[in-house]
């Protein structure tokens, strides 16, 4: 175990309330927000802030539960934490926490476990705002219009520019806070928060900007709000898909069968070429490589690569898929059009699309057209193909 320097700051996390307004059937601190309890979230925040002694004030009978939460949140800083038993009021619970402070502590923060989502940066900011003479609290502007009321009667307005909603942690110089607590206990006065008790002893309190996440979980609606905040997805990253185009032309000629769009076409005139002359497959390869900016078919499969001589579509396309995957690209889809008089494509379109889609693991559609007798496809000299491919960076196929 590493011995940490003894901190001069302590955080008292008061968690001894019963949570009557939450109506959750258990002490509020142990009610789950997600898989973690209110207390665990509060302690996660405290331990993410600058190192401090951490005193958890637990409801009587629940000290063991608090100890487990403390240990889970503290990780290898467990020696900074301890659990004490709370009292009947919040003020008594804070007093129990004060009694457990180490001698070296000079600055004390008092924090409600119920403000479970308070950002660690706010905890640090409060600690830094405390001086030897003054306390510091986070506070939020009041946004609602406020009314002074008497029963059902609205008696008048309240100038909200003079008001702020106090949060925790509230920070104080230890010696003055202890003296103020002694005074309050001697007088038997209950204050609504530590800042009020500290002010009543004649000490100044400064405010710093609070945090919207520092709200107190009091009612079931507050718990729902905390749940929604924790469930909010991380901001979506914009993935821009990339498009590529590829063309290929092969003349009819040579021996053997025609290979086109990954299929063998018995009885049809073959296409000549370095491989099997499958112009559909070759156009697709260029479209995919072009979309990903990974060169072209000549670079990866040209005559410098004799291993591909006579190879069929499956070999080219499977390797292209691999090249893209290695570079972090997923394939969105491919659309291909071939121009030529023969073969008559539509009877085997579904079969061709299945084969090509299967190899690439993404939808491939193939259309075919004649050119009204014009050009080399129209004269029956060969086939011309154009392919368009969509690829997505980071291997994601979600577009
Ligand atoms: N608290 C405490 N000891 C008490 C009463 C309250 O430690 N005797 C703590 C609560 O655990 C909470 C914080 O003070 O973290 C703020 O109190 P509040 O939100 O009022 O919590 P509860 O008193 O538990 O809730 P309720 O008033 O609805 O019963
Ligand atoms: Mg209460």
Coordinates of C-alpha atoms and ligand atoms in Angstrom, one line a residue:
X1 CA 0.0 0.0 0.0
X2 CA 1.3 3.4 -1.0
X3 CA 1.2 6.0 1.8
X4 CA -0.4 9.2 0.5
X5 CA 0.5 12.6 1.9
X6 CA -2.0 13.6 4.6
X7 CA -4.4 16.0 3.0
X8 CA -5.2 19.3 4.6
X9 CA -8.8 19.2 3.3
X10 CA -11.7 16.9 4.3
X11 CA -15.0 16.2 2.7
X12 CA -17.8 15.2 5.1
X13 CA -20.5 13.4 3.0
X14 CA -23.7 13.5 4.9
X15 CA -25.8 10.5 3.9
X16 CA -27.7 9.7 7.1
X17 CA -31.1 11.0 6.1
X18 CA -34.1 8.7 5.6
X19 CA -35.3 10.1 2.3
X20 CA -38.9 10.4 3.3
X21 CA -39.8 12.6 0.3
X22 CA -38.2 10.1 -2.1
X23 CA -40.5 7.3 -0.8
X24 CA -38.1 4.6 -2.1
X25 CA -38.5 2.3 0.9
X26 CA -34.9 2.5 1.8
X27 CA -32.5 5.2 3.2
X28 CA -32.0 7.6 0.3
X29 CA -28.2 7.2 0.0
X30 CA -28.6 3.5 -0.9
X31 CA -31.3 4.0 -3.6
X32 CA -29.9 3.1 -7.0
X33 CA -29.7 5.7 -9.8
X34 CA -28.4 3.2 -12.3
X35 CA -26.4 0.2 -11.3
X36 CA -24.8 2.5 -8.6
X37 CA -26.5 4.1 -5.6
X38 CA -26.9 7.8 -4.8
X39 CA -24.1 7.5 -2.3
X40 CA -21.7 5.7 -4.7
X41 CA -22.2 8.4 -7.3
X42 CA -21.6 11.1 -4.7
X43 CA -18.4 9.3 -3.6
X44 CA -17.2 8.8 -7.1
X45 CA -17.3 12.5 -7.6
X46 CA -15.5 13.2 -4.3
X47 CA -12.7 10.7 -5.1
X48 CA -12.4 12.2 -8.6
X49 CA -11.6 15.6 -7.0
X50 CA -8.3 16.5 -5.3
X51 CA -7.3 14.1 -2.5
X52 CA -9.0 14.8 0.8
X53 CA -10.0 12.9 3.9
X54 CA -13.5 11.5 3.2
X55 CA -15.9 11.0 6.1
X56 CA -19.2 9.3 5.2
X57 CA -22.0 9.9 7.7
X58 CA -24.2 6.9 7.5
X59 CA -27.7 6.1 8.9
X60 CA -27.5 4.1 12.1
X61 CA -27.6 0.4 11.2
X62 CA -26.3 1.0 7.6
X63 CA -22.6 1.7 8.4
X64 CA -21.5 -1.6 6.7
X65 CA -23.4 -0.7 3.5
X66 CA -21.7 2.8 3.6
X67 CA -18.3 1.1 4.2
X68 CA -18.8 -1.0 1.0
X69 CA -19.7 1.9 -1.1
X70 CA -16.8 3.9 0.3
X71 CA -14.3 1.1 -0.5
X72 CA -15.7 0.7 -4.0
X73 CA -15.4 4.4 -4.8
X74 CA -12.0 4.9 -3.1
X75 CA -10.1 2.2 -5.0
X76 CA -6.5 2.4 -3.8
X77 CA -7.3 5.5 -1.7
X78 CA -9.3 3.6 0.8
X79 CA -7.1 4.8 3.7
X80 CA -8.5 8.3 3.1
X81 CA -12.0 7.3 4.0
X82 CA -14.0 6.3 7.1
X83 CA -17.7 5.9 8.1
X84 CA -19.4 7.4 11.1
X85 CA -22.9 7.2 12.3
X86 CA -25.3 10.1 11.7
X87 CA -27.8 11.8 14.0
X88 CA -31.5 12.7 14.0
X89 CA -31.0 16.0 12.1
X90 CA -28.6 17.0 9.3
X91 CA -26.8 19.3 11.7
X92 CA -26.2 16.4 14.1
X93 CA -24.9 14.3 11.3
X94 CA -22.5 17.0 10.2
X95 CA -21.3 17.3 13.8
X96 CA -20.6 13.6 13.9
X97 CA -18.5 14.0 10.8
X98 CA -16.6 16.9 12.3
X99 CA -15.7 14.8 15.3
X100 CA -13.9 12.3 13.0
X101 CA -11.6 14.8 11.3
X102 CA -7.8 14.2 11.2
X103 CA -5.6 16.7 13.1
X104 CA -4.0 18.0 9.9
X105 CA -7.2 19.1 8.3
X106 CA -7.6 22.8 7.9
X107 CA -10.4 23.1 5.3
X108 CA -13.7 21.2 5.6
X109 CA -16.2 20.7 2.9
X110 CA -19.7 19.5 3.8
X111 CA -21.5 17.7 1.0
X112 CA -24.9 16.2 0.7
X113 CA -24.8 12.6 -0.7
X114 CA -28.1 13.5 -2.2
X115 CA -26.3 15.9 -4.7
X116 CA -25.0 12.7 -6.3
X117 CA -24.0 14.1 -9.7
X118 CA -22.0 17.1 -8.5
X119 CA -19.0 17.5 -10.8
X120 CA -15.6 17.0 -9.2
X121 CA -14.4 20.3 -10.6
X122 CA -17.0 22.1 -8.4
X123 CA -15.8 20.3 -5.3
X124 CA -12.2 21.5 -6.1
X125 CA -13.5 25.0 -6.9
X126 CA -15.2 25.3 -3.5
X127 CA -12.1 24.0 -1.6
X128 CA -10.0 26.6 -3.4
X129 CA -12.4 29.5 -2.6
X130 CA -12.2 28.9 1.2
X131 CA -9.9 31.3 3.1
X132 CA -8.7 31.4 6.6
X133 CA -11.6 33.7 7.5
X134 CA -14.4 32.9 5.1
X135 CA -16.5 30.1 3.8
X136 CA -17.5 29.4 0.2
X137 CA -20.6 27.8 -1.3
X138 CA -21.8 27.1 -4.8
X139 CA -25.1 28.8 -5.7
X140 CA -27.3 28.9 -8.8
X141 CA -29.3 31.9 -10.0
X142 CA -33.0 31.6 -9.2
X143 CA -34.9 31.4 -12.5
X144 CA -38.5 31.3 -11.3
X145 CA -40.5 34.3 -10.4
X146 CA -40.9 34.2 -6.7
X147 CA -44.0 35.2 -4.6
X148 CA -44.5 35.8 -1.0
X149 CA -47.6 33.8 0.0
X150 CA -49.9 33.3 3.0
X151 CA -51.8 30.1 2.6
X152 CA -53.5 30.5 -0.7
X153 CA -53.1 34.3 -0.8
X154 CA -50.3 35.8 -2.9
X155 CA -49.1 38.7 -0.9
X156 CA -46.4 40.1 -3.0
X157 CA -43.3 39.6 -5.1
X158 CA -39.7 39.0 -4.2
X159 CA -36.8 40.5 -6.0
X160 CA -35.1 37.4 -7.3
X161 CA -31.9 39.3 -8.3
X162 CA -31.1 39.3 -4.6
X163 CA -31.5 35.5 -4.3
X164 CA -29.5 32.5 -5.1
X165 CA -30.1 28.8 -4.6
X166 CA -27.5 27.2 -2.4
X167 CA -25.9 23.9 -3.2
X168 CA -23.1 21.7 -1.7
X169 CA -20.3 21.2 -1.0
X170 CA -20.0 24.1 1.3
X171 CA -16.5 24.8 2.4
X172 CA -15.1 26.4 5.6
X173 CA -12.0 26.9 7.6
X174 CA -12.1 24.0 10.0
X175 CA -11.4 26.0 13.2
X176 CA -14.1 28.5 12.6
X177 CA -16.6 25.9 11.5
X178 CA -16.0 23.8 14.6
X179 CA -16.4 26.8 16.9
X180 CA -19.6 27.8 15.0
X181 CA -21.0 24.3 15.5
X182 CA -20.2 24.4 19.2
X183 CA -22.1 27.7 19.5
X184 CA -25.1 26.4 17.6
X185 CA -25.2 23.2 19.7
X186 CA -24.9 25.2 22.9
X187 CA -27.8 27.4 21.8
X188 CA -29.8 24.5 20.5
X189 CA -30.4 26.2 17.2
X190 CA -31.0 24.3 14.0
X191 CA -29.9 25.9 10.8
X192 CA -31.0 25.0 7.3
X193 CA -27.4 24.6 6.1
X194 CA -23.8 25.0 7.2
X195 CA -23.4 28.4 5.6
X196 CA -26.3 29.7 7.7
X197 CA -24.8 28.3 10.9
X198 CA -21.3 29.7 9.9
X199 CA -22.8 33.2 9.1
X200 CA -24.7 33.2 12.4
X201 CA -21.4 32.9 14.2
X202 CA -20.4 36.1 12.4
X203 CA -18.2 34.8 9.6
X204 CA -18.4 35.8 5.9
X205 CA -19.4 33.3 3.2
X206 CA -18.7 33.8 -0.5
X207 CA -20.5 32.3 -3.3
X208 CA -19.1 30.7 -6.4
X209 CA -21.0 29.6 -9.5
X210 CA -22.9 26.3 -8.9
X211 CA -23.6 23.5 -11.4
X212 CA -26.9 22.3 -12.9
X213 CA -25.7 18.8 -12.2
X214 CA -25.4 19.7 -8.5
X215 CA -29.2 19.4 -7.9
X216 CA -30.4 17.6 -4.9
X217 CA -32.2 14.3 -5.3
X218 CA -35.2 14.9 -3.1
X219 CA -38.4 13.6 -4.9
X220 CA -39.0 10.7 -7.3
X221 CA -38.9 13.3 -10.2
X222 CA -35.4 14.3 -9.1
X223 CA -34.3 10.7 -9.2
X224 CA -35.8 10.3 -12.7
X225 CA -33.8 13.4 -13.8
X226 CA -30.6 11.9 -12.5
X227 CA -31.4 8.6 -14.3
X228 CA -32.0 10.5 -17.6
X229 CA -28.7 12.5 -17.2
X230 CA -26.7 9.3 -16.7
X231 CA -28.5 7.5 -19.5
X232 CA -27.9 10.4 -22.0
X233 CA -25.8 9.0 -24.8
X234 CA -22.4 10.5 -25.5
X235 CA -22.6 13.1 -28.2
X236 CA -22.9 11.4 -31.6
X237 CA -19.7 11.5 -33.7
X238 CA -20.4 12.4 -37.3
X239 CA -19.1 9.7 -39.6
X240 CA -18.8 10.9 -43.2
X241 CA -19.1 8.1 -45.7
X242 CA -16.9 8.2 -48.8
X243 CA -17.9 7.4 -52.3
X244 CA -15.8 5.9 -55.1
X245 CA -16.2 5.2 -58.8
X246 CA -14.7 2.5 -60.9
X247 CA -15.0 1.5 -64.6
X248 CA -13.7 -1.4 -66.6
X249 CA -13.9 -2.4 -70.2
X250 CA -13.0 -5.8 -71.7
X251 CA -13.2 -7.0 -75.2
X252 CA -14.7 -10.4 -76.1
X253 CA -12.0 -12.9 -77.1
X254 CA -10.0 -15.8 -76.0
X255 CA -10.8 -19.3 -75.0
X256 CA -13.0 -20.9 -72.3
X257 CA -16.2 -19.6 -70.6
X258 CA -17.4 -16.1 -69.9
X259 CA -17.0 -15.1 -66.3
X260 CA -19.0 -12.0 -65.4
X261 CA -20.4 -10.6 -62.1
X262 CA -18.9 -13.5 -60.2
X263 CA -20.7 -16.1 -62.3
X264 CA -19.7 -18.5 -65.1
X265 CA -21.9 -18.2 -68.2
X266 CA -21.5 -21.4 -70.2
X267 CA -22.0 -21.0 -73.9
X268 CA -21.3 -17.3 -73.8
X269 CA -18.3 -15.7 -75.5
X270 CA -15.5 -15.1 -72.9
X271 CA -13.9 -11.7 -72.2
X272 CA -10.2 -11.4 -72.6
X273 CA -8.0 -10.1 -69.8
X274 CA -5.1 -10.6 -67.3
X275 CA -7.4 -12.5 -65.0
X276 CA -10.8 -14.0 -66.0
X277 CA -11.9 -10.7 -67.6
X278 CA -14.7 -10.2 -65.1
X279 CA -15.3 -6.5 -65.8
X280 CA -18.0 -6.2 -63.2
X281 CA -15.7 -7.4 -60.4
X282 CA -12.8 -5.2 -61.6
X283 CA -15.0 -2.1 -61.7
X284 CA -16.2 -2.9 -58.2
X285 CA -12.6 -3.3 -56.9
X286 CA -11.7 0.2 -58.3
X287 CA -14.8 1.8 -56.9
X288 CA -14.0 0.4 -53.4
X289 CA -10.3 1.2 -53.5
X290 CA -11.0 4.6 -54.9
X291 CA -13.6 5.4 -52.2
X292 CA -11.2 4.5 -49.5
X293 CA -8.3 6.3 -51.2
X294 CA -6.3 3.0 -51.2
X295 CA -4.9 3.1 -54.8
X296 CA -6.4 1.0 -57.6
X297 CA -6.7 -2.4 -59.1
X298 CA -3.5 -2.2 -61.0
X299 CA -1.5 -1.4 -57.9
X300 CA -2.9 -4.3 -55.9
X301 CA -3.7 -7.0 -58.5
X302 CA -2.0 -5.9 -61.8
X303 CA 0.5 -7.9 -63.9
X304 CA 3.1 -7.4 -61.1
X305 CA 1.0 -9.9 -59.1
X306 CA 1.1 -13.1 -61.2
X307 CA -0.7 -14.9 -58.4
X308 CA -3.9 -13.3 -59.7
X309 CA -3.6 -14.5 -63.3
X310 CA -6.8 -16.3 -64.2
X311 CA -8.3 -15.5 -60.7
X312 CA -12.1 -15.2 -60.4
X313 CA -14.1 -12.4 -58.8
X314 CA -14.2 -14.0 -55.4
X315 CA -10.4 -13.8 -55.0
X316 CA -10.3 -10.1 -56.0
X317 CA -13.3 -9.0 -54.1
X318 CA -12.4 -10.9 -50.9
X319 CA -8.9 -9.4 -50.9
X320 CA -10.3 -5.9 -51.6
X321 CA -12.7 -6.3 -48.6
X322 CA -9.6 -7.3 -46.5
X323 CA -7.6 -4.3 -47.7
X324 CA -10.4 -1.9 -46.7
X325 CA -10.9 -3.6 -43.4
X326 CA -7.2 -3.4 -42.6
X327 CA -7.4 0.4 -43.3
X328 CA -10.5 0.7 -41.1
X329 CA -13.1 1.0 -43.7
X330 CA -16.5 -0.9 -43.8
X331 CA -18.4 -1.3 -47.1
X332 CA -21.8 0.5 -47.2
X333 CA -23.0 -0.7 -50.6
X334 CA -22.1 -1.0 -54.2
X335 CA -24.1 -0.2 -57.3
X336 CA -23.0 -1.5 -60.7
X337 CA -24.2 -1.0 -64.2
X338 CA -22.9 -3.0 -67.2
X339 CA -23.4 -2.0 -70.8
X340 CA -23.4 -4.7 -73.5
X341 CA -25.5 -6.7 -75.8
X342 CA -24.7 -10.1 -74.2
X343 CA -25.1 -12.0 -72.0
X344 CA -28.7 -11.4 -71.3
X345 CA -28.3 -10.4 -67.7
X346 CA -31.6 -10.1 -66.0
X347 CA -32.4 -13.9 -65.6
X348 CA -29.3 -14.3 -63.4
X349 CA -29.3 -10.9 -61.8
X350 CA -30.5 -12.2 -58.4
X351 CA -27.9 -15.0 -58.4
X352 CA -25.1 -12.5 -59.3
X353 CA -26.1 -10.0 -56.7
X354 CA -26.2 -12.8 -54.0
X355 CA -22.7 -14.0 -54.9
X356 CA -21.2 -10.5 -55.0
X357 CA -23.0 -9.3 -51.8
X358 CA -21.9 -12.5 -50.0
X359 CA -18.3 -11.9 -50.9
X360 CA -18.3 -8.3 -49.9
X361 CA -20.5 -8.6 -46.9
X362 CA -22.6 -5.6 -48.1
X363 CA -25.4 -5.1 -50.6
X364 CA -24.3 -5.2 -54.3
X365 CA -26.9 -4.4 -57.0
X366 CA -26.2 -4.9 -60.7
X367 CA -28.2 -3.4 -63.5
X368 CA -27.6 -4.0 -67.2
X369 CA -28.4 -2.1 -70.4
X370 CA -27.7 -2.0 -74.1
X371 CA -26.5 1.1 -75.9
X372 CA -28.9 1.2 -78.7
X373 CA -26.3 -0.2 -81.1
X374 CA -23.9 2.6 -80.4
X375 CA -20.2 2.3 -79.5
X376 CA -18.2 -0.8 -78.9
X377 CA -20.7 -2.4 -76.6
X378 CA -23.4 -1.7 -79.2
X379 CA -21.3 -3.3 -81.9
X380 CA -20.9 -6.4 -79.6
X381 CA -17.1 -6.0 -79.3
X382 CA -17.0 -6.0 -75.5
X383 CA -18.6 -5.0 -72.3
X384 CA -18.3 -1.7 -70.4
X385 CA -19.0 -1.5 -66.6
X386 CA -19.3 1.4 -64.1
X387 CA -19.5 0.8 -60.4
X388 CA -20.2 3.2 -57.5
X389 CA -19.2 2.2 -54.0
X390 CA -19.9 3.8 -50.6
X391 CA -17.5 3.0 -47.8
X392 CA -17.5 4.1 -44.1
X393 CA -14.5 4.9 -42.1
X394 CA -13.9 3.1 -38.8
X395 CA -15.3 -0.2 -39.9
X396 CA -18.8 0.9 -39.2
X397 CA -21.4 -0.1 -41.7
X398 CA -24.0 2.2 -40.2
X399 CA -24.6 5.1 -42.6
Ligands
LIG1 N1 -28.9 14.0 6.2 C1 -28.2 13.4 7.2 N2 -28.7 13.2 8.4 C2 -30.0 13.6 8.7 C3 -30.8 14.1 7.7 C4 -30.2 14.4 6.4 O1 -27.0 13.1 6.9 N3 -30.5 13.3 9.9 C5 -28.4 14.2 4.9 C6 -29.1 13.4 3.8 O2 -28.7 12.1 3.8 C7 -28.8 14.2 2.5 C8 -28.6 15.6 3.0 O3 -28.5 15.5 4.4 O4 -27.7 13.7 1.8 C9 -29.7 16.5 2.6 O5 -30.9 16.1 3.2 P1 -32.3 15.7 2.5 O6 -32.1 15.9 1.0 O7 -33.4 16.4 3.2 O8 -32.3 14.1 2.7 P2 -33.3 13.3 3.6 O9 -33.4 14.0 4.9 O10 -32.7 11.9 3.6 O11 -34.6 13.4 2.8 P3 -36.1 13.8 3.4 O12 -35.9 15.1 4.0 O13 -37.0 13.7 2.2 O14 -36.4 12.7 4.4
LIG2 MG1 -34.3 16.0 5.2

